[in-house]
């Protein structure tokens, strides 16, 4: 009988097991179903029979590596078209007497001269069918019960979860940590909180059906969860629980707003503050210690949740400390100042504004305050142009003048800049000229 060489030794693809080979046969049958045909799977005794129709009969071209491809058909699960050849090699290596009815021929396997061959026998023309049947012996009932779990379409829950443009987030505990591509299990990641069934082309898989780019897969998982959280209240609750429990699925979150949107972050913050009041969210013991040393209460949360809360406006420890350093504890009206304080402020402000008027520049506007940070003497509000002057400056005329001019000079630049220093010198010169004459 004629033989077709696969030109491959039985040792090819040594990591593949019987389960991998069966997976390829089932995938090809499922592709027939995706293309409008049928696929049936029956198990009796120790034989698994896979029958597909509507995909045409197999011919010898399917035995040549690189001759066939499914890359251009978005309905197909496979991409390379070589999975069947590798499966046949594995069957031959394991001595599994697979019998294949291609519709026009019967195929069996042999190993001759260290190379895998397919022995072909033609069927009578009257018996030709648009049907392919694989009879695979050596599959026990226990094997089949376990292996079928790797195919969502055999479990009856192909879309059990939250559907997104990239695939489905599988929330059933039976799928936890499972990575599927179009319903076929690719790998397991035990630390994931959910399972994921990716659409074809979303993640890159190799010819050995392994994920090539883990970073891209993890990035896509985060955006799948973000899309689900924005679209479904139940999904939002699931994602919030995952954030709170430091799920691996949401590690390395990146930009929370880009992933979840502002509404989700706002609701997360609302929930956090309802439980913890004005506490800060910290993700390390060092941050918690720093918060406590500066008088803030803090709650230890996973880093991803901290990022979400801060994206909604909850300040970080450093931001809270910086904000407190410029907070105003009390604003004093002119009437509340004592006579000496009022006189010093009036004199200094009069000199400075006279000098600014001579230069056709806007007058300085001052508010007398007590800062929460007692070491802070003054603050220039760049948005309003108002200078907040610490009341304790008013005990000394020189300090009042120096602080007021320093803050007004911030119109030109920030602390320490050359423009700020030059503006201080210019303003002192203007005041001197206005006060004592040019």
GROMACS .gro file of N, CA, C and O in nm, residues 101-212:
model
  448
  101UNK      N    1  -1.034   0.773   0.884
  101UNK     CA    2  -1.114   0.767   0.761
  101UNK      C    3  -1.124   0.910   0.710
  101UNK      O    4  -1.191   0.994   0.768
  102UNK      N    5  -1.052   0.941   0.601
  102UNK     CA    6  -1.045   1.079   0.551
  102UNK      C    7  -1.166   1.117   0.467
  102UNK      O    8  -1.179   1.232   0.426
  103UNK      N    9  -1.252   1.023   0.439
  103UNK     CA   10  -1.364   1.045   0.347
  103UNK      C   11  -1.340   0.979   0.214
  103UNK      O   12  -1.434   0.929   0.151
  104UNK      N   13  -1.212   0.974   0.173
  104UNK     CA   14  -1.177   0.908   0.046
  104UNK      C   15  -1.073   0.798   0.066
  104UNK      O   16  -1.054   0.715  -0.023
  105UNK      N   17  -1.005   0.800   0.182
  105UNK     CA   18  -0.900   0.702   0.208
  105UNK      C   19  -0.906   0.658   0.355
  105UNK      O   20  -0.966   0.726   0.439
  106UNK      N   21  -0.840   0.546   0.384
  106UNK     CA   22  -0.810   0.508   0.521
  106UNK      C   23  -0.661   0.532   0.545
  106UNK      O   24  -0.578   0.496   0.461
  107UNK      N   25  -0.628   0.594   0.659
  107UNK     CA   26  -0.488   0.618   0.695
  107UNK      C   27  -0.453   0.543   0.822
  107UNK      O   28  -0.532   0.540   0.918
  108UNK      N   29  -0.334   0.485   0.822
  108UNK     CA   30  -0.276   0.430   0.944
  108UNK      C   31  -0.130   0.476   0.950
  108UNK      O   32  -0.076   0.525   0.850
  109UNK      N   33  -0.069   0.458   1.066
  109UNK     CA   34   0.066   0.510   1.087
  109UNK      C   35   0.168   0.398   1.094
  109UNK      O   36   0.138   0.287   1.139
  110UNK      N   37   0.289   0.430   1.050
  110UNK     CA   38   0.401   0.336   1.064
  110UNK      C   39   0.529   0.416   1.082
  110UNK      O   40   0.537   0.534   1.045
  111UNK      N   41   0.628   0.351   1.141
  111UNK     CA   42   0.760   0.411   1.155
  111UNK      C   43   0.858   0.322   1.081
  111UNK      O   44   0.880   0.207   1.119
  112UNK      N   45   0.918   0.373   0.974
  112UNK     CA   46   1.012   0.297   0.892
  112UNK      C   47   1.138   0.378   0.875
  112UNK      O   48   1.135   0.498   0.842
  113UNK      N   49   1.252   0.311   0.899
  113UNK     CA   50   1.383   0.376   0.885
  113UNK      C   51   1.392   0.502   0.971
  113UNK      O   52   1.451   0.603   0.931
  114UNK      N   53   1.328   0.497   1.087
  114UNK     CA   54   1.338   0.608   1.181
  114UNK      C   55   1.255   0.730   1.144
  114UNK      O   56   1.275   0.838   1.201
  115UNK      N   57   1.161   0.716   1.049
  115UNK     CA   58   1.079   0.828   1.004
  115UNK      C   59   0.932   0.785   1.009
  115UNK      O   60   0.898   0.670   0.979
  116UNK      N   61   0.845   0.879   1.045
  116UNK     CA   62   0.702   0.851   1.053
  116UNK      C   63   0.640   0.856   0.913
  116UNK      O   64   0.665   0.950   0.836
  117UNK      N   65   0.558   0.754   0.881
  117UNK     CA   66   0.488   0.747   0.753
  117UNK      C   67   0.339   0.731   0.778
  117UNK      O   68   0.296   0.680   0.882
  118UNK      N   69   0.260   0.772   0.680
  118UNK     CA   70   0.117   0.746   0.679
  118UNK      C   71   0.089   0.649   0.565
  118UNK      O   72   0.120   0.677   0.449
  119UNK      N   73   0.033   0.534   0.601
  119UNK     CA   74  -0.003   0.433   0.502
  119UNK      C   75  -0.145   0.463   0.454
  119UNK      O   76  -0.238   0.479   0.535
  120UNK      N   77  -0.166   0.474   0.327
  120UNK     CA   78  -0.297   0.513   0.272
  120UNK      C   79  -0.358   0.398   0.193
  120UNK      O   80  -0.288   0.322   0.124
  121UNK      N   81  -0.491   0.387   0.205
  121UNK     CA   82  -0.565   0.288   0.127
  121UNK      C   83  -0.690   0.356   0.075
  121UNK      O   84  -0.770   0.410   0.151
  122UNK      N   85  -0.708   0.357  -0.057
  122UNK     CA   86  -0.820   0.425  -0.120
  122UNK      C   87  -0.952   0.353  -0.092
  122UNK      O   88  -0.958   0.230  -0.087
  123UNK      N   89  -1.057   0.430  -0.075
  123UNK     CA   90  -1.191   0.377  -0.060
  123UNK      C   91  -1.260   0.373  -0.197
  123UNK      O   92  -1.224   0.450  -0.287
  124UNK      N   93  -1.355   0.289  -0.209
  124UNK     CA   94  -1.432   0.286  -0.333
  124UNK      C   95  -1.502   0.419  -0.353
  124UNK      O   96  -1.550   0.480  -0.258
  125UNK      N   97  -1.506   0.465  -0.478
  125UNK     CA   98  -1.563   0.596  -0.508
  125UNK      C   99  -1.706   0.609  -0.456
  125UNK      O  100  -1.749   0.717  -0.413
  126UNK      N  101  -1.780   0.499  -0.456
  126UNK     CA  102  -1.919   0.505  -0.413
  126UNK      C  103  -1.931   0.531  -0.263
  126UNK      O  104  -2.038   0.570  -0.215
  127UNK      N  105  -1.823   0.510  -0.188
  127UNK     CA  106  -1.827   0.529  -0.042
  127UNK      C  107  -1.765   0.662   0.002
  127UNK      O  108  -1.752   0.686   0.122
  128UNK      N  109  -1.725   0.744  -0.095
  128UNK     CA  110  -1.664   0.872  -0.058
  128UNK      C  111  -1.766   0.960   0.017
  128UNK      O  112  -1.884   0.966  -0.020
  129UNK      N  113  -1.719   1.026   0.121
  129UNK     CA  114  -1.805   1.110   0.203
  129UNK      C  115  -1.731   1.240   0.239
  129UNK      O  116  -1.608   1.244   0.245
  130UNK      N  117  -1.811   1.344   0.263
  130UNK     CA  118  -1.756   1.468   0.320
  130UNK      C  119  -1.755   1.451   0.472
  130UNK      O  120  -1.829   1.515   0.545
  131UNK      N  121  -1.671   1.359   0.516
  131UNK     CA  122  -1.668   1.324   0.657
  131UNK      C  123  -1.531   1.269   0.692
  131UNK      O  124  -1.472   1.192   0.615
  132UNK      N  125  -1.478   1.311   0.808
  132UNK     CA  126  -1.349   1.262   0.856
  132UNK      C  127  -1.370   1.199   0.993
  132UNK      O  128  -1.434   1.260   1.081
  133UNK      N  129  -1.319   1.077   1.010
  133UNK     CA  130  -1.337   1.005   1.136
  133UNK      C  131  -1.200   0.962   1.189
  133UNK      O  132  -1.122   0.899   1.117
  134UNK      N  133  -1.172   1.000   1.315
  134UNK     CA  134  -1.052   0.953   1.385
  134UNK      C  135  -1.094   0.853   1.492
  134UNK      O  136  -1.177   0.886   1.579
  135UNK      N  137  -1.039   0.734   1.488
  135UNK     CA  138  -1.058   0.636   1.594
  135UNK      C  139  -0.926   0.623   1.670
  135UNK      O  140  -0.826   0.577   1.614
  136UNK      N  141  -0.928   0.668   1.796
  136UNK     CA  142  -0.804   0.676   1.874
  136UNK      C  143  -0.815   0.580   1.992
  136UNK      O  144  -0.886   0.607   2.090
  137UNK      N  145  -0.746   0.466   1.985
  137UNK     CA  146  -0.748   0.374   2.098
  137UNK      C  147  -0.655   0.421   2.210
  137UNK      O  148  -0.574   0.512   2.192
  138UNK      N  149  -0.667   0.357   2.326
  138UNK     CA  150  -0.576   0.389   2.435
  138UNK      C  151  -0.618   0.507   2.520
  138UNK      O  152  -0.539   0.559   2.598
  139UNK      N  153  -0.743   0.550   2.504
  139UNK     CA  154  -0.795   0.662   2.585
  139UNK      C  155  -0.893   0.603   2.687
  139UNK      O  156  -1.003   0.561   2.652
  140UNK      N  157  -0.852   0.598   2.812
  140UNK     CA  158  -0.938   0.540   2.916
  140UNK      C  159  -1.052   0.635   2.951
  140UNK      O  160  -1.049   0.754   2.916
  141UNK      N  161  -1.149   0.582   3.023
  141UNK     CA  162  -1.262   0.665   3.066
  141UNK      C  163  -1.213   0.778   3.156
  141UNK      O  164  -1.262   0.891   3.148
  142UNK      N  165  -1.115   0.747   3.242
  142UNK     CA  166  -1.059   0.850   3.330
  142UNK      C  167  -0.988   0.958   3.250
  142UNK      O  168  -1.000   1.078   3.279
  143UNK      N  169  -0.913   0.915   3.147
  143UNK     CA  170  -0.845   1.011   3.060
  143UNK      C  171  -0.946   1.106   2.996
  143UNK      O  172  -0.931   1.228   3.001
  144UNK      N  173  -1.049   1.047   2.937
  144UNK     CA  174  -1.145   1.129   2.863
  144UNK      C  175  -1.222   1.223   2.957
  144UNK      O  176  -1.247   1.338   2.923
  145UNK      N  177  -1.257   1.174   3.076
  145UNK     CA  178  -1.327   1.258   3.172
  145UNK      C  179  -1.242   1.379   3.210
  145UNK      O  180  -1.293   1.491   3.224
  146UNK      N  181  -1.113   1.359   3.223
  146UNK     CA  182  -1.024   1.469   3.260
  146UNK      C  183  -0.991   1.557   3.140
  146UNK      O  184  -0.994   1.680   3.149
  147UNK      N  185  -0.963   1.498   3.024
  147UNK     CA  186  -0.920   1.575   2.908
  147UNK      C  187  -1.031   1.663   2.854
  147UNK      O  188  -1.004   1.773   2.807
  148UNK      N  189  -1.155   1.619   2.861
  148UNK     CA  190  -1.264   1.698   2.804
  148UNK      C  191  -1.284   1.829   2.880
  148UNK      O  192  -1.343   1.923   2.828
  149UNK      N  193  -1.230   1.837   3.003
  149UNK     CA  194  -1.239   1.963   3.078
  149UNK      C  195  -1.158   2.073   3.010
  149UNK      O  196  -1.178   2.191   3.039
  150UNK      N  197  -1.067   2.034   2.922
  150UNK     CA  198  -0.987   2.133   2.852
  150UNK      C  199  -1.055   2.194   2.732
  150UNK      O  200  -0.992   2.272   2.659
  151UNK      N  201  -1.183   2.163   2.710
  151UNK     CA  202  -1.258   2.216   2.596
  151UNK      C  203  -1.389   2.274   2.647
  151UNK      O  204  -1.479   2.200   2.689
  152UNK      N  205  -1.400   2.406   2.643
  152UNK     CA  206  -1.521   2.469   2.694
  152UNK      C  207  -1.645   2.424   2.618
  152UNK      O  208  -1.753   2.413   2.674
  153UNK      N  209  -1.630   2.398   2.489
  153UNK     CA  210  -1.746   2.358   2.410
  153UNK      C  211  -1.792   2.216   2.443
  153UNK      O  212  -1.901   2.174   2.404
  154UNK      N  213  -1.711   2.141   2.517
  154UNK     CA  214  -1.753   2.009   2.564
  154UNK      C  215  -1.804   2.014   2.708
  154UNK      O  216  -1.854   1.915   2.760
  155UNK      N  217  -1.788   2.130   2.772
  155UNK     CA  218  -1.834   2.147   2.910
  155UNK      C  219  -1.968   2.218   2.918
  155UNK      O  220  -2.026   2.231   3.026
  156UNK      N  221  -2.015   2.270   2.804
  156UNK     CA  222  -2.144   2.336   2.802
  156UNK      C  223  -2.144   2.478   2.855
  156UNK      O  224  -2.249   2.535   2.882
  157UNK      N  225  -2.025   2.538   2.873
  157UNK     CA  226  -2.020   2.675   2.928
  157UNK      C  227  -1.916   2.758   2.854
  157UNK      O  228  -1.829   2.820   2.911
  158UNK      N  229  -1.929   2.760   2.721
  158UNK     CA  230  -1.832   2.832   2.638
  158UNK      C  231  -1.825   2.980   2.672
  158UNK      O  232  -1.720   3.042   2.664
  159UNK      N  233  -1.939   3.041   2.711
  159UNK     CA  234  -1.940   3.184   2.743
  159UNK      C  235  -1.988   3.209   2.886
  159UNK      O  236  -2.060   3.304   2.914
  160UNK      N  237  -1.951   3.120   2.979
  160UNK     CA  238  -1.993   3.135   3.118
  160UNK      C  239  -1.906   3.239   3.186
  160UNK      O  240  -1.800   3.208   3.240
  161UNK      N  241  -1.948   3.364   3.182
  161UNK     CA  242  -1.870   3.470   3.244
  161UNK      C  243  -1.904   3.604   3.182
  161UNK      O  244  -2.016   3.627   3.135
  162UNK      N  245  -1.806   3.694   3.178
  162UNK     CA  246  -1.827   3.829   3.124
  162UNK      C  247  -1.762   3.839   2.986
  162UNK      O  248  -1.641   3.823   2.971
  163UNK      N  249  -1.843   3.865   2.886
  163UNK     CA  250  -1.794   3.870   2.749
  163UNK      C  251  -1.737   4.010   2.721
  163UNK      O  252  -1.801   4.111   2.750
  164UNK      N  253  -1.619   4.015   2.662
  164UNK     CA  254  -1.553   4.140   2.627
  164UNK      C  255  -1.507   4.133   2.482
  164UNK      O  256  -1.512   4.025   2.421
  165UNK      N  257  -1.460   4.244   2.424
  165UNK     CA  258  -1.413   4.238   2.285
  165UNK      C  259  -1.293   4.146   2.263
  165UNK      O  260  -1.264   4.107   2.150
  166UNK      N  261  -1.222   4.110   2.370
  166UNK     CA  262  -1.102   4.027   2.357
  166UNK      C  263  -1.128   3.881   2.391
  166UNK      O  264  -1.044   3.796   2.367
  167UNK      N  265  -1.243   3.854   2.449
  167UNK     CA  266  -1.274   3.718   2.491
  167UNK      C  267  -1.362   3.723   2.615
  167UNK      O  268  -1.422   3.825   2.647
  168UNK      N  269  -1.366   3.612   2.688
  168UNK     CA  270  -1.456   3.599   2.802
  168UNK      C  271  -1.378   3.580   2.931
  168UNK      O  272  -1.285   3.498   2.937
  169UNK      N  273  -1.416   3.656   3.034
  169UNK     CA  274  -1.365   3.635   3.169
  169UNK      C  275  -1.449   3.523   3.231
  169UNK      O  276  -1.571   3.537   3.246
  170UNK      N  277  -1.385   3.412   3.265
  170UNK     CA  278  -1.456   3.295   3.316
  170UNK      C  279  -1.454   3.297   3.468
  170UNK      O  280  -1.348   3.286   3.530
  171UNK      N  281  -1.569   3.313   3.529
  171UNK     CA  282  -1.576   3.331   3.674
  171UNK      C  283  -1.607   3.202   3.750
  171UNK      O  284  -1.596   3.200   3.872
  172UNK      N  285  -1.645   3.097   3.680
  172UNK     CA  286  -1.672   2.970   3.746
  172UNK      C  287  -1.543   2.916   3.808
  172UNK      O  288  -1.437   2.916   3.744
  173UNK      N  289  -1.552   2.869   3.931
  173UNK     CA  290  -1.432   2.822   4.001
  173UNK      C  291  -1.365   2.705   3.929
  173UNK      O  292  -1.244   2.683   3.946
  174UNK      N  293  -1.440   2.630   3.848
  174UNK     CA  294  -1.380   2.519   3.774
  174UNK      C  295  -1.278   2.566   3.671
  174UNK      O  296  -1.192   2.489   3.627
  175UNK      N  297  -1.289   2.692   3.629
  175UNK     CA  298  -1.198   2.745   3.526
  175UNK      C  299  -1.090   2.835   3.584
  175UNK      O  300  -1.013   2.895   3.508
  176UNK      N  301  -1.084   2.844   3.713
  176UNK     CA  302  -0.987   2.936   3.775
  176UNK      C  303  -0.845   2.904   3.731
  176UNK      O  304  -0.800   2.790   3.738
  177UNK      N  305  -0.775   3.007   3.684
  177UNK     CA  306  -0.637   2.991   3.642
  177UNK      C  307  -0.618   2.929   3.505
  177UNK      O  308  -0.504   2.909   3.462
  178UNK      N  309  -0.727   2.900   3.434
  178UNK     CA  310  -0.717   2.835   3.303
  178UNK      C  311  -0.712   2.939   3.192
  178UNK      O  312  -0.792   3.032   3.189
  179UNK      N  313  -0.619   2.922   3.100
  179UNK     CA  314  -0.606   3.008   2.983
  179UNK      C  315  -0.651   2.929   2.861
  179UNK      O  316  -0.591   2.827   2.825
  180UNK      N  317  -0.760   2.976   2.799
  180UNK     CA  318  -0.815   2.911   2.680
  180UNK      C  319  -0.799   3.005   2.560
  180UNK      O  320  -0.799   3.127   2.576
  181UNK      N  321  -0.789   2.948   2.442
  181UNK     CA  322  -0.800   3.024   2.317
  181UNK      C  323  -0.912   2.959   2.237
  181UNK      O  324  -0.903   2.840   2.201
  182UNK      N  325  -1.018   3.035   2.215
  182UNK     CA  326  -1.138   2.986   2.147
  182UNK      C  327  -1.187   2.853   2.203
  182UNK      O  328  -1.221   2.759   2.130
  183UNK      N  329  -1.188   2.847   2.335
  183UNK     CA  330  -1.246   2.731   2.402
  183UNK      C  331  -1.155   2.615   2.426
  183UNK      O  332  -1.197   2.514   2.483
  184UNK      N  333  -1.027   2.625   2.387
  184UNK     CA  334  -0.933   2.514   2.405
  184UNK      C  335  -0.826   2.555   2.506
  184UNK      O  336  -0.763   2.661   2.494
  185UNK      N  337  -0.806   2.472   2.608
  185UNK     CA  338  -0.711   2.502   2.714
  185UNK      C  339  -0.568   2.505   2.660
  185UNK      O  340  -0.524   2.412   2.592
  186UNK      N  341  -0.498   2.615   2.691
  186UNK     CA  342  -0.359   2.631   2.648
  186UNK      C  343  -0.263   2.607   2.765
  186UNK      O  344  -0.164   2.537   2.752
  187UNK      N  345  -0.294   2.667   2.879
  187UNK     CA  346  -0.208   2.650   2.996
  187UNK      C  347  -0.287   2.685   3.121
  187UNK      O  348  -0.399   2.736   3.115
  188UNK      N  349  -0.227   2.658   3.237
  188UNK     CA  350  -0.287   2.692   3.366
  188UNK      C  351  -0.193   2.783   3.443
  188UNK      O  352  -0.072   2.763   3.442
  189UNK      N  353  -0.252   2.881   3.509
  189UNK     CA  354  -0.177   2.971   3.597
  189UNK      C  355  -0.252   2.977   3.730
  189UNK      O  356  -0.350   3.050   3.744
  190UNK      N  357  -0.206   2.898   3.824
  190UNK     CA  358  -0.280   2.874   3.946
  190UNK      C  359  -0.305   3.000   4.029
  190UNK      O  360  -0.399   3.004   4.109
  191UNK      N  361  -0.225   3.105   4.012
  191UNK     CA  362  -0.239   3.223   4.096
  191UNK      C  363  -0.345   3.321   4.043
  191UNK      O  364  -0.375   3.420   4.107
  192UNK      N  365  -0.400   3.294   3.925
  192UNK     CA  366  -0.505   3.380   3.873
  192UNK      C  367  -0.637   3.352   3.945
  192UNK      O  368  -0.666   3.239   3.983
  193UNK      N  369  -0.716   3.456   3.963
  193UNK     CA  370  -0.844   3.443   4.032
  193UNK      C  371  -0.955   3.397   3.939
  193UNK      O  372  -1.055   3.340   3.984
  194UNK      N  373  -0.943   3.423   3.810
  194UNK     CA  374  -1.044   3.385   3.710
  194UNK      C  375  -0.978   3.303   3.600
  194UNK      O  376  -0.855   3.286   3.598
  195UNK      N  377  -1.059   3.252   3.510
  195UNK     CA  378  -1.008   3.192   3.388
  195UNK      C  379  -1.036   3.286   3.271
  195UNK      O  380  -1.117   3.379   3.283
  196UNK      N  381  -0.970   3.263   3.159
  196UNK     CA  382  -0.984   3.354   3.044
  196UNK      C  383  -0.989   3.274   2.916
  196UNK      O  384  -0.904   3.188   2.891
  197UNK      N  385  -1.091   3.303   2.836
  197UNK     CA  386  -1.105   3.240   2.704
  197UNK      C  387  -1.086   3.349   2.599
  197UNK      O  388  -1.175   3.431   2.576
  198UNK      N  389  -0.968   3.351   2.537
  198UNK     CA  390  -0.934   3.456   2.442
  198UNK      C  391  -0.990   3.425   2.303
  198UNK      O  392  -0.992   3.309   2.261
  199UNK      N  393  -1.031   3.530   2.235
  199UNK     CA  394  -1.065   3.516   2.094
  199UNK      C  395  -0.940   3.486   2.013
  199UNK      O  396  -0.828   3.519   2.055
  200UNK      N  397  -0.959   3.431   1.896
  200UNK     CA  398  -0.845   3.401   1.809
  200UNK      C  399  -0.772   3.529   1.772
  200UNK      O  400  -0.833   3.629   1.737
  201UNK      N  401  -0.639   3.525   1.779
  201UNK     CA  402  -0.558   3.638   1.738
  201UNK      C  403  -0.530   3.740   1.848
  201UNK      O  404  -0.449   3.829   1.830
  202UNK      N  405  -0.599   3.727   1.962
  202UNK     CA  406  -0.577   3.824   2.071
  202UNK      C  407  -0.444   3.800   2.139
  202UNK      O  408  -0.370   3.893   2.171
  203UNK      N  409  -0.412   3.674   2.164
  203UNK     CA  410  -0.281   3.638   2.218
  203UNK      C  411  -0.209   3.553   2.115
  203UNK      O  412  -0.273   3.482   2.035
  204UNK      N  413  -0.079   3.562   2.114
  204UNK     CA  414   0.002   3.486   2.019
  204UNK      C  415   0.040   3.353   2.080
  204UNK      O  416   0.092   3.348   2.192
  205UNK      N  417   0.012   3.245   2.009
  205UNK     CA  418   0.054   3.112   2.055
  205UNK      C  419   0.147   3.050   1.953
  205UNK      O  420   0.140   3.078   1.834
  206UNK      N  421   0.235   2.967   2.003
  206UNK     CA  422   0.333   2.903   1.915
  206UNK      C  423   0.272   2.779   1.849
  206UNK      O  424   0.159   2.739   1.877
  207UNK      N  425   0.350   2.716   1.764
  207UNK     CA  426   0.304   2.592   1.702
  207UNK      C  427   0.282   2.482   1.806
  207UNK      O  428   0.207   2.389   1.785
  208UNK      N  429   0.351   2.496   1.920
  208UNK     CA  430   0.334   2.400   2.029
  208UNK      C  431   0.219   2.437   2.120
  208UNK      O  432   0.203   2.381   2.229
  209UNK      N  433   0.136   2.535   2.078
  209UNK     CA  434   0.019   2.580   2.153
  209UNK      C  435   0.059   2.633   2.291
  209UNK      O  436  -0.002   2.601   2.392
  210UNK      N  437   0.163   2.713   2.294
  210UNK     CA  438   0.205   2.780   2.416
  210UNK      C  439   0.199   2.930   2.393
  210UNK      O  440   0.225   2.979   2.282
  211UNK      N  441   0.165   3.005   2.499
  211UNK     CA  442   0.157   3.150   2.487
  211UNK      C  443   0.297   3.206   2.467
  211UNK      O  444   0.389   3.176   2.543
  212UNK      N  445   0.312   3.286   2.362
  212UNK     CA  446   0.444   3.339   2.327
  212UNK      C  447   0.476   3.465   2.409
  212UNK      O  448   0.587   3.480   2.460
   0.00000   0.00000   0.00000
